[in-house]
Amino acid sequence: MIVFLVILGLICAAVQIFSMRQGLDCVSFDYAPDVRETEPDAPFGVTTTLINRSRLPISYLKAEISYPLSAELPVQTVEKEHEFRKATEAVYRLKGRERVVAEVPVTLGKRGYHRFSGATLYRGDFLGFNEVAEKYTSRGSVLVYPRPSEDAEVIRTLGNLTGDIIASRHLIRDPILTACCREYTGQEPMHTISWTQTARLGEIMVREFEPVRELSCSVILLNDGRASDDEALLDKSCSIARTACEYLTSNGVVVDLCTNYAVSGYGRKITRTVRAGKENLRDILAMLGALLAKDSGSVRNLIDASCRDAAESTGFLIIAPRPSKEADDLGLALRQRSAGPIKVIYAEAQAPAAGDARAAGAAGTGGGAAC
């Protein structure tokens, strides 16, 4: 019996020494979110993979995984709050050559980049006296798009593309003209019949249409230099810009988004411009999600970038944080360099209203303006 206990003690001591010497060298760890870009509050998974490459089992392995501080995790998850992140803990027991894959559903509601900074693994020794730790860094991040604006006045300010609103008030005028009228052959759609010409000539006449130009609009997100570090006001501006771009592209308008806000990942570039239509609106959403509350260029540079490739009939939509001299100067400069219609929406007002930009500039107040 004593010999058996001695042999058992020697085996336990050998396994104890081997487990502490091996540490986490036999463990492979991978951790990454399943998406790179997402809508706010849309759930996605963060997948954790643990592999025991050794033939011996691991009796105790704890994974402390870091998440962005704004991440919403499942209720049953054990969380730890840190200064700039939150972490979850999970304990595993791995057999030899075992592979474990776990997925945690996560939601992010705040616009911008969210970094998943990595994890720390803790392995306990065979007898449970000590543990070794090792950090695993991660470069994974998720970009969250801005929320759509819930203000119905934003759409009303844009006007109607088909001319249901007075021509002087809508941002993009009807791009289709009636070229002529001809006799009805029975193959034309009913909505092309001109009842006025039919009544005048005594036979059914239909209209022929001619597209005169491509619809285009330049959406300008203005940083007036007074909104530094004001994330809430920038979020409102981005929400308005998203709603405007979605509305315009859904009606066949090609949109250029131009801004002098700093964009994460683009260094010190003075202005940033993205062109998108209905099929590739994701580029604009990604740019709006990456904006930072920092100034990267002057209003003059923003005017040059906006007008560089604009057609003569291009409409301009200026989204400014608040009524300011910079917004008035931008509107007047665009009027001098382009014949297209111009509208201004102020994010701070939350209730944009259409009006004359020059009158708004003189008064210095108002939720929004158009000229």
Coordinates of C-alpha atoms in Angstrom, one line a residue:
M1 CA 0.0 0.0 0.0
I2 CA 2.8 2.4 0.9
V3 CA 4.5 1.6 -2.4
F4 CA 1.3 2.3 -4.3
L5 CA 0.9 5.7 -2.6
V6 CA 4.5 6.6 -3.3
I7 CA 4.2 5.7 -7.0
L8 CA 0.9 7.6 -7.1
G9 CA 2.6 10.6 -5.5
L10 CA 5.4 10.5 -8.0
I11 CA 3.0 10.4 -10.9
C12 CA 1.0 13.3 -9.5
A13 CA 4.2 15.3 -9.0
A14 CA 5.4 14.5 -12.5
V15 CA 2.0 15.6 -14.0
Q16 CA 2.0 18.7 -11.8
I17 CA 5.5 19.7 -13.0
F18 CA 4.7 18.9 -16.6
S19 CA 1.4 20.9 -16.6
M20 CA 3.1 24.0 -15.1
R21 CA 6.1 23.7 -17.5
Q22 CA 3.9 23.3 -20.5
G23 CA 1.6 26.2 -19.5
L24 CA -0.5 27.4 -22.4
D25 CA 1.8 26.4 -25.2
C26 CA -0.5 23.5 -26.1
V27 CA -3.6 25.8 -26.4
S28 CA -4.7 27.5 -29.6
F29 CA -7.0 30.4 -29.2
D30 CA -9.0 32.4 -31.7
Y31 CA -11.6 35.1 -31.1
A32 CA -13.3 37.4 -33.6
P33 CA -16.7 39.0 -34.4
D34 CA -18.6 37.4 -37.3
V35 CA -19.2 40.8 -39.0
R36 CA -17.2 43.9 -39.8
E37 CA -20.1 46.3 -40.3
T38 CA -23.5 46.2 -38.8
E39 CA -26.7 48.2 -38.2
P40 CA -27.2 49.6 -34.7
D41 CA -28.8 47.1 -32.2
A42 CA -28.5 44.3 -34.8
P43 CA -27.3 41.1 -33.1
F44 CA -24.2 39.3 -34.4
G45 CA -22.0 36.6 -33.0
V46 CA -18.5 36.7 -31.5
T47 CA -16.9 33.3 -32.0
T48 CA -14.3 31.9 -29.6
T49 CA -12.3 28.8 -30.6
L50 CA -10.2 26.8 -28.1
I51 CA -8.0 23.8 -29.2
N52 CA -6.1 21.5 -26.9
R53 CA -3.2 20.3 -29.1
S54 CA -1.8 18.1 -26.4
R55 CA -2.8 14.4 -25.8
L56 CA -3.2 15.2 -22.1
P57 CA -6.5 16.7 -20.8
I58 CA -6.6 20.2 -19.3
S59 CA -8.6 20.2 -16.1
Y60 CA -9.0 24.0 -15.7
L61 CA -8.9 26.6 -18.4
K62 CA -10.5 30.1 -17.8
A63 CA -11.0 32.5 -20.7
E64 CA -11.6 36.2 -19.8
I65 CA -12.7 37.8 -23.1
S66 CA -12.9 41.5 -23.7
Y67 CA -15.7 43.4 -25.4
P68 CA -16.4 47.1 -26.1
L69 CA -17.8 48.9 -23.1
S70 CA -21.0 49.7 -25.0
A71 CA -21.7 46.1 -26.0
E72 CA -24.9 44.4 -24.9
L73 CA -24.3 40.8 -23.8
P74 CA -26.7 38.0 -22.9
V75 CA -28.2 38.2 -19.4
Q76 CA -26.7 34.9 -18.2
T77 CA -23.1 36.0 -19.1
V78 CA -20.8 36.7 -16.2
E79 CA -19.5 40.3 -16.8
K80 CA -16.7 42.3 -15.3
E81 CA -16.6 46.1 -15.8
H82 CA -13.3 47.8 -16.6
E83 CA -12.5 51.4 -17.4
F84 CA -12.6 51.1 -21.2
R85 CA -14.0 47.6 -21.7
K86 CA -16.1 44.9 -20.2
A87 CA -15.1 41.2 -20.0
T88 CA -16.8 37.9 -19.7
E89 CA -15.4 34.8 -17.9
A90 CA -16.0 31.2 -19.0
V91 CA -14.3 28.0 -17.6
Y92 CA -13.5 25.0 -19.8
R93 CA -12.2 21.5 -19.3
L94 CA -10.6 20.1 -22.4
K95 CA -9.9 16.6 -23.3
G96 CA -6.8 15.7 -25.3
R97 CA -7.0 17.0 -28.9
E98 CA -10.4 18.5 -28.1
R99 CA -11.7 21.6 -30.0
V100 CA -14.4 23.8 -28.4
V101 CA -16.2 26.5 -30.3
A102 CA -18.5 28.9 -28.5
E103 CA -20.5 31.9 -29.9
V104 CA -21.8 34.8 -27.8
P105 CA -24.6 37.0 -29.3
V106 CA -23.6 40.7 -29.1
T107 CA -25.4 43.9 -30.0
L108 CA -23.9 47.4 -30.4
G109 CA -26.0 50.5 -30.4
K110 CA -23.5 53.4 -30.6
R111 CA -22.3 54.6 -34.0
G112 CA -18.6 54.2 -34.8
Y113 CA -15.8 51.7 -34.6
H114 CA -15.8 49.2 -31.7
R115 CA -12.6 47.3 -31.0
F116 CA -12.6 43.8 -29.6
S117 CA -9.2 44.0 -27.9
G118 CA -8.5 40.4 -27.1
A119 CA -8.6 37.9 -24.2
T120 CA -6.6 36.5 -21.3
L121 CA -6.4 32.8 -20.7
Y122 CA -5.7 31.2 -17.3
R123 CA -4.6 27.6 -17.0
G124 CA -4.6 25.9 -13.6
D125 CA -2.0 23.3 -12.6
F126 CA -2.9 19.6 -12.1
L127 CA -3.4 19.9 -8.4
G128 CA -5.1 23.4 -8.5
F129 CA -2.4 25.2 -6.5
N130 CA -1.2 27.7 -9.1
E131 CA -2.2 29.1 -12.5
V132 CA -0.4 30.7 -15.5
A133 CA -1.9 33.5 -17.6
E134 CA -1.3 34.6 -21.2
K135 CA -2.8 37.5 -23.1
Y136 CA -4.0 37.2 -26.7
T137 CA -4.4 40.4 -28.6
S138 CA -7.0 40.9 -31.3
R139 CA -7.3 43.4 -34.2
G140 CA -10.9 42.7 -34.8
S141 CA -13.4 45.7 -34.9
V142 CA -17.0 46.3 -35.9
L143 CA -18.2 49.5 -37.5
V144 CA -21.8 50.5 -36.5
Y145 CA -23.8 52.6 -39.0
P146 CA -25.7 55.7 -37.7
R147 CA -29.4 55.3 -36.9
P148 CA -31.9 56.6 -39.4
S149 CA -33.4 59.9 -38.4
E150 CA -36.9 59.6 -37.0
D151 CA -37.8 63.2 -37.9
A152 CA -40.4 63.3 -40.7
E153 CA -39.5 66.9 -41.4
V154 CA -36.2 65.8 -42.9
I155 CA -38.0 64.0 -45.7
R156 CA -40.5 66.9 -46.1
T157 CA -37.6 69.4 -46.4
L158 CA -36.1 67.4 -49.3
G159 CA -39.3 67.8 -51.2
N160 CA -40.7 65.5 -53.8
L161 CA -38.7 64.4 -56.8
T162 CA -41.6 64.3 -59.2
G163 CA -42.8 67.8 -58.8
D164 CA -45.8 67.4 -56.5
I165 CA -44.3 70.3 -54.4
I166 CA -43.8 73.7 -55.9
A167 CA -40.8 73.8 -58.2
S168 CA -39.0 76.4 -56.1
R169 CA -39.1 74.3 -53.0
H170 CA -38.0 70.8 -54.0
L171 CA -34.3 69.9 -54.1
I172 CA -34.2 67.9 -57.3
R173 CA -36.5 68.9 -60.2
D174 CA -38.2 66.4 -62.5
P175 CA -35.6 65.0 -64.9
I176 CA -38.2 63.9 -67.4
L177 CA -39.7 66.2 -70.1
T178 CA -42.6 65.5 -72.5
A179 CA -41.0 65.5 -75.9
C180 CA -44.2 65.2 -78.0
C181 CA -47.6 63.5 -78.3
R182 CA -48.5 60.8 -80.9
E183 CA -51.4 58.5 -81.6
Y184 CA -52.3 55.6 -79.3
T185 CA -51.4 52.2 -80.7
G186 CA -52.8 50.0 -78.0
Q187 CA -49.4 49.0 -76.5
E188 CA -48.7 52.1 -74.4
P189 CA -49.3 52.1 -70.6
M190 CA -52.5 53.9 -69.6
H191 CA -50.6 56.5 -67.5
T192 CA -48.9 57.9 -70.7
I193 CA -52.3 59.0 -72.2
S194 CA -52.6 62.7 -72.6
W195 CA -56.3 63.4 -71.9
T196 CA -55.9 67.1 -72.7
Q197 CA -54.6 66.3 -76.2
T198 CA -57.1 63.5 -76.6
A199 CA -60.0 65.9 -75.9
R200 CA -58.6 68.6 -78.2
L201 CA -57.9 66.3 -81.2
G202 CA -60.7 63.8 -80.8
E203 CA -58.5 60.7 -80.7
I204 CA -56.4 59.0 -78.0
M205 CA -53.0 60.6 -77.8
V206 CA -50.0 59.4 -75.7
R207 CA -47.0 61.3 -74.4
E208 CA -43.4 60.5 -75.3
F209 CA -40.9 61.3 -72.6
E210 CA -37.3 62.3 -72.9
P211 CA -34.8 62.1 -70.0
V212 CA -32.9 65.4 -69.9
R213 CA -30.2 64.6 -67.3
E214 CA -29.0 62.3 -64.6
L215 CA -30.4 63.1 -61.1
S216 CA -27.5 64.0 -58.8
C217 CA -27.2 65.6 -55.4
S218 CA -24.2 66.5 -53.3
V219 CA -24.9 66.0 -49.5
I220 CA -22.4 68.2 -47.6
L221 CA -21.8 67.4 -43.9
L222 CA -20.3 70.6 -42.5
N223 CA -18.1 70.8 -39.4
D224 CA -18.3 74.5 -38.5
G225 CA -15.3 74.1 -36.0
R226 CA -17.5 74.5 -33.0
A227 CA -18.7 70.9 -32.7
S228 CA -15.4 69.4 -31.6
D229 CA -15.9 66.5 -29.2
D230 CA -19.7 66.9 -29.4
E231 CA -20.5 63.3 -30.3
A232 CA -24.3 63.7 -29.7
L233 CA -24.6 66.5 -32.3
L234 CA -22.4 64.6 -34.8
D235 CA -24.6 61.5 -34.3
K236 CA -27.7 63.6 -35.1
S237 CA -26.0 65.0 -38.2
C238 CA -25.1 61.5 -39.4
S239 CA -28.6 60.2 -38.8
I240 CA -30.0 63.1 -40.9
A241 CA -27.4 62.4 -43.6
R242 CA -28.3 58.7 -43.7
T243 CA -32.0 59.4 -44.1
A244 CA -31.4 62.0 -46.8
C245 CA -29.1 59.7 -48.8
E246 CA -31.5 56.7 -48.5
Y247 CA -34.4 58.8 -49.6
L248 CA -32.5 60.3 -52.6
T249 CA -31.0 57.1 -53.8
S250 CA -34.3 55.2 -53.5
N251 CA -35.7 57.8 -56.0
G252 CA -32.8 57.2 -58.5
V253 CA -30.6 60.1 -57.4
V254 CA -26.8 59.6 -57.5
V255 CA -25.5 61.0 -54.2
D256 CA -22.0 62.5 -53.4
L257 CA -21.4 62.7 -49.7
C258 CA -18.7 65.2 -48.8
T259 CA -17.5 66.3 -45.4
N260 CA -14.7 68.1 -43.6
Y261 CA -15.1 65.9 -40.5
A262 CA -12.2 63.7 -39.7
V263 CA -12.8 60.1 -40.9
S264 CA -11.3 57.2 -38.9
G265 CA -8.8 55.4 -41.0
Y266 CA -8.1 58.2 -43.5
G267 CA -5.3 60.0 -41.6
R268 CA -5.1 63.8 -42.2
K269 CA -7.0 63.9 -45.5
I270 CA -8.7 67.4 -45.7
T271 CA -12.0 66.3 -47.2
R272 CA -13.5 62.9 -47.9
T273 CA -16.1 62.3 -50.8
V274 CA -18.0 59.1 -51.5
R275 CA -20.4 58.6 -54.5
A276 CA -23.2 56.1 -54.2
G277 CA -26.4 55.1 -55.9
K278 CA -29.2 52.7 -54.7
E279 CA -27.0 49.6 -55.2
N280 CA -23.9 50.7 -53.3
L281 CA -25.3 52.9 -50.4
R282 CA -23.1 50.8 -48.0
D283 CA -20.1 53.0 -48.9
I284 CA -21.9 56.1 -47.6
L285 CA -23.2 54.3 -44.5
A286 CA -19.6 53.1 -43.7
M287 CA -18.3 56.6 -44.1
L288 CA -21.0 58.1 -41.8
G289 CA -20.2 55.4 -39.2
A290 CA -16.5 56.3 -39.2
L291 CA -16.8 60.1 -38.8
L292 CA -15.1 61.6 -35.8
A293 CA -16.0 64.8 -33.9
K294 CA -12.8 66.5 -35.2
D295 CA -12.1 69.1 -37.9
S296 CA -9.9 68.0 -40.8
G297 CA -10.3 70.8 -43.3
S298 CA -11.6 74.4 -43.8
V299 CA -15.0 75.4 -45.3
R300 CA -13.2 76.6 -48.4
N301 CA -11.6 73.2 -49.0
L302 CA -15.1 71.7 -48.5
I303 CA -16.6 74.0 -51.2
D304 CA -13.8 73.1 -53.7
A305 CA -14.4 69.4 -53.1
S306 CA -18.2 69.7 -53.4
C307 CA -18.1 71.6 -56.7
R308 CA -15.2 69.8 -58.3
D309 CA -17.2 67.2 -60.1
A310 CA -20.7 68.6 -59.8
A311 CA -22.9 69.1 -62.8
E312 CA -24.6 72.5 -63.5
S313 CA -27.9 71.2 -62.3
T314 CA -26.6 69.3 -59.2
G315 CA -28.6 69.9 -56.1
F316 CA -26.9 70.6 -52.8
L317 CA -28.0 69.6 -49.3
I318 CA -26.0 71.1 -46.5
I319 CA -26.3 69.5 -43.1
A320 CA -24.8 71.7 -40.4
P321 CA -24.7 71.3 -36.6
R322 CA -26.3 74.7 -36.0
P323 CA -27.0 78.0 -37.6
S324 CA -23.6 79.7 -38.1
K325 CA -21.6 82.0 -40.3
E326 CA -19.7 79.0 -41.8
A327 CA -23.0 77.5 -42.9
D328 CA -24.2 80.8 -44.5
D329 CA -20.8 81.3 -46.2
L330 CA -21.0 77.8 -47.6
G331 CA -24.5 78.3 -49.0
L332 CA -23.6 81.6 -50.6
A333 CA -20.4 80.3 -52.1
L334 CA -22.3 77.3 -53.6
R335 CA -24.9 79.7 -55.1
Q336 CA -22.2 81.6 -56.8
R337 CA -20.5 78.6 -58.3
S338 CA -23.6 76.4 -59.2
A339 CA -27.0 76.9 -60.7
G340 CA -28.5 74.0 -58.8
P341 CA -30.9 74.3 -55.9
I342 CA -29.6 74.4 -52.3
K343 CA -31.1 73.4 -49.0
V344 CA -29.7 73.6 -45.5
I345 CA -30.7 71.4 -42.5
Y346 CA -29.5 72.2 -39.0
A347 CA -29.1 69.1 -36.7
E348 CA -29.4 71.1 -33.5
A349 CA -32.9 72.3 -34.3
Q350 CA -34.3 68.7 -34.7
A351 CA -37.1 70.1 -36.8
P352 CA -35.8 71.4 -40.1
A353 CA -38.0 73.7 -42.0
A354 CA -37.7 74.9 -45.6
G355 CA -37.1 78.6 -46.2
D356 CA -34.8 81.0 -48.0
A357 CA -31.1 80.5 -47.2
R358 CA -30.3 84.2 -47.6
A359 CA -33.1 85.2 -45.2
A360 CA -32.0 82.5 -42.7
G361 CA -28.4 83.8 -43.0
A362 CA -29.5 87.3 -42.3
A363 CA -31.6 86.3 -39.3
G364 CA -29.1 83.8 -38.0
T365 CA -31.9 81.4 -36.8
G366 CA -34.1 78.6 -38.1
G367 CA -34.2 74.9 -38.3
G368 CA -33.3 74.6 -42.0
A369 CA -33.3 76.5 -45.2
A370 CA -33.5 76.2 -48.9
C371 CA -32.6 78.4 -51.8

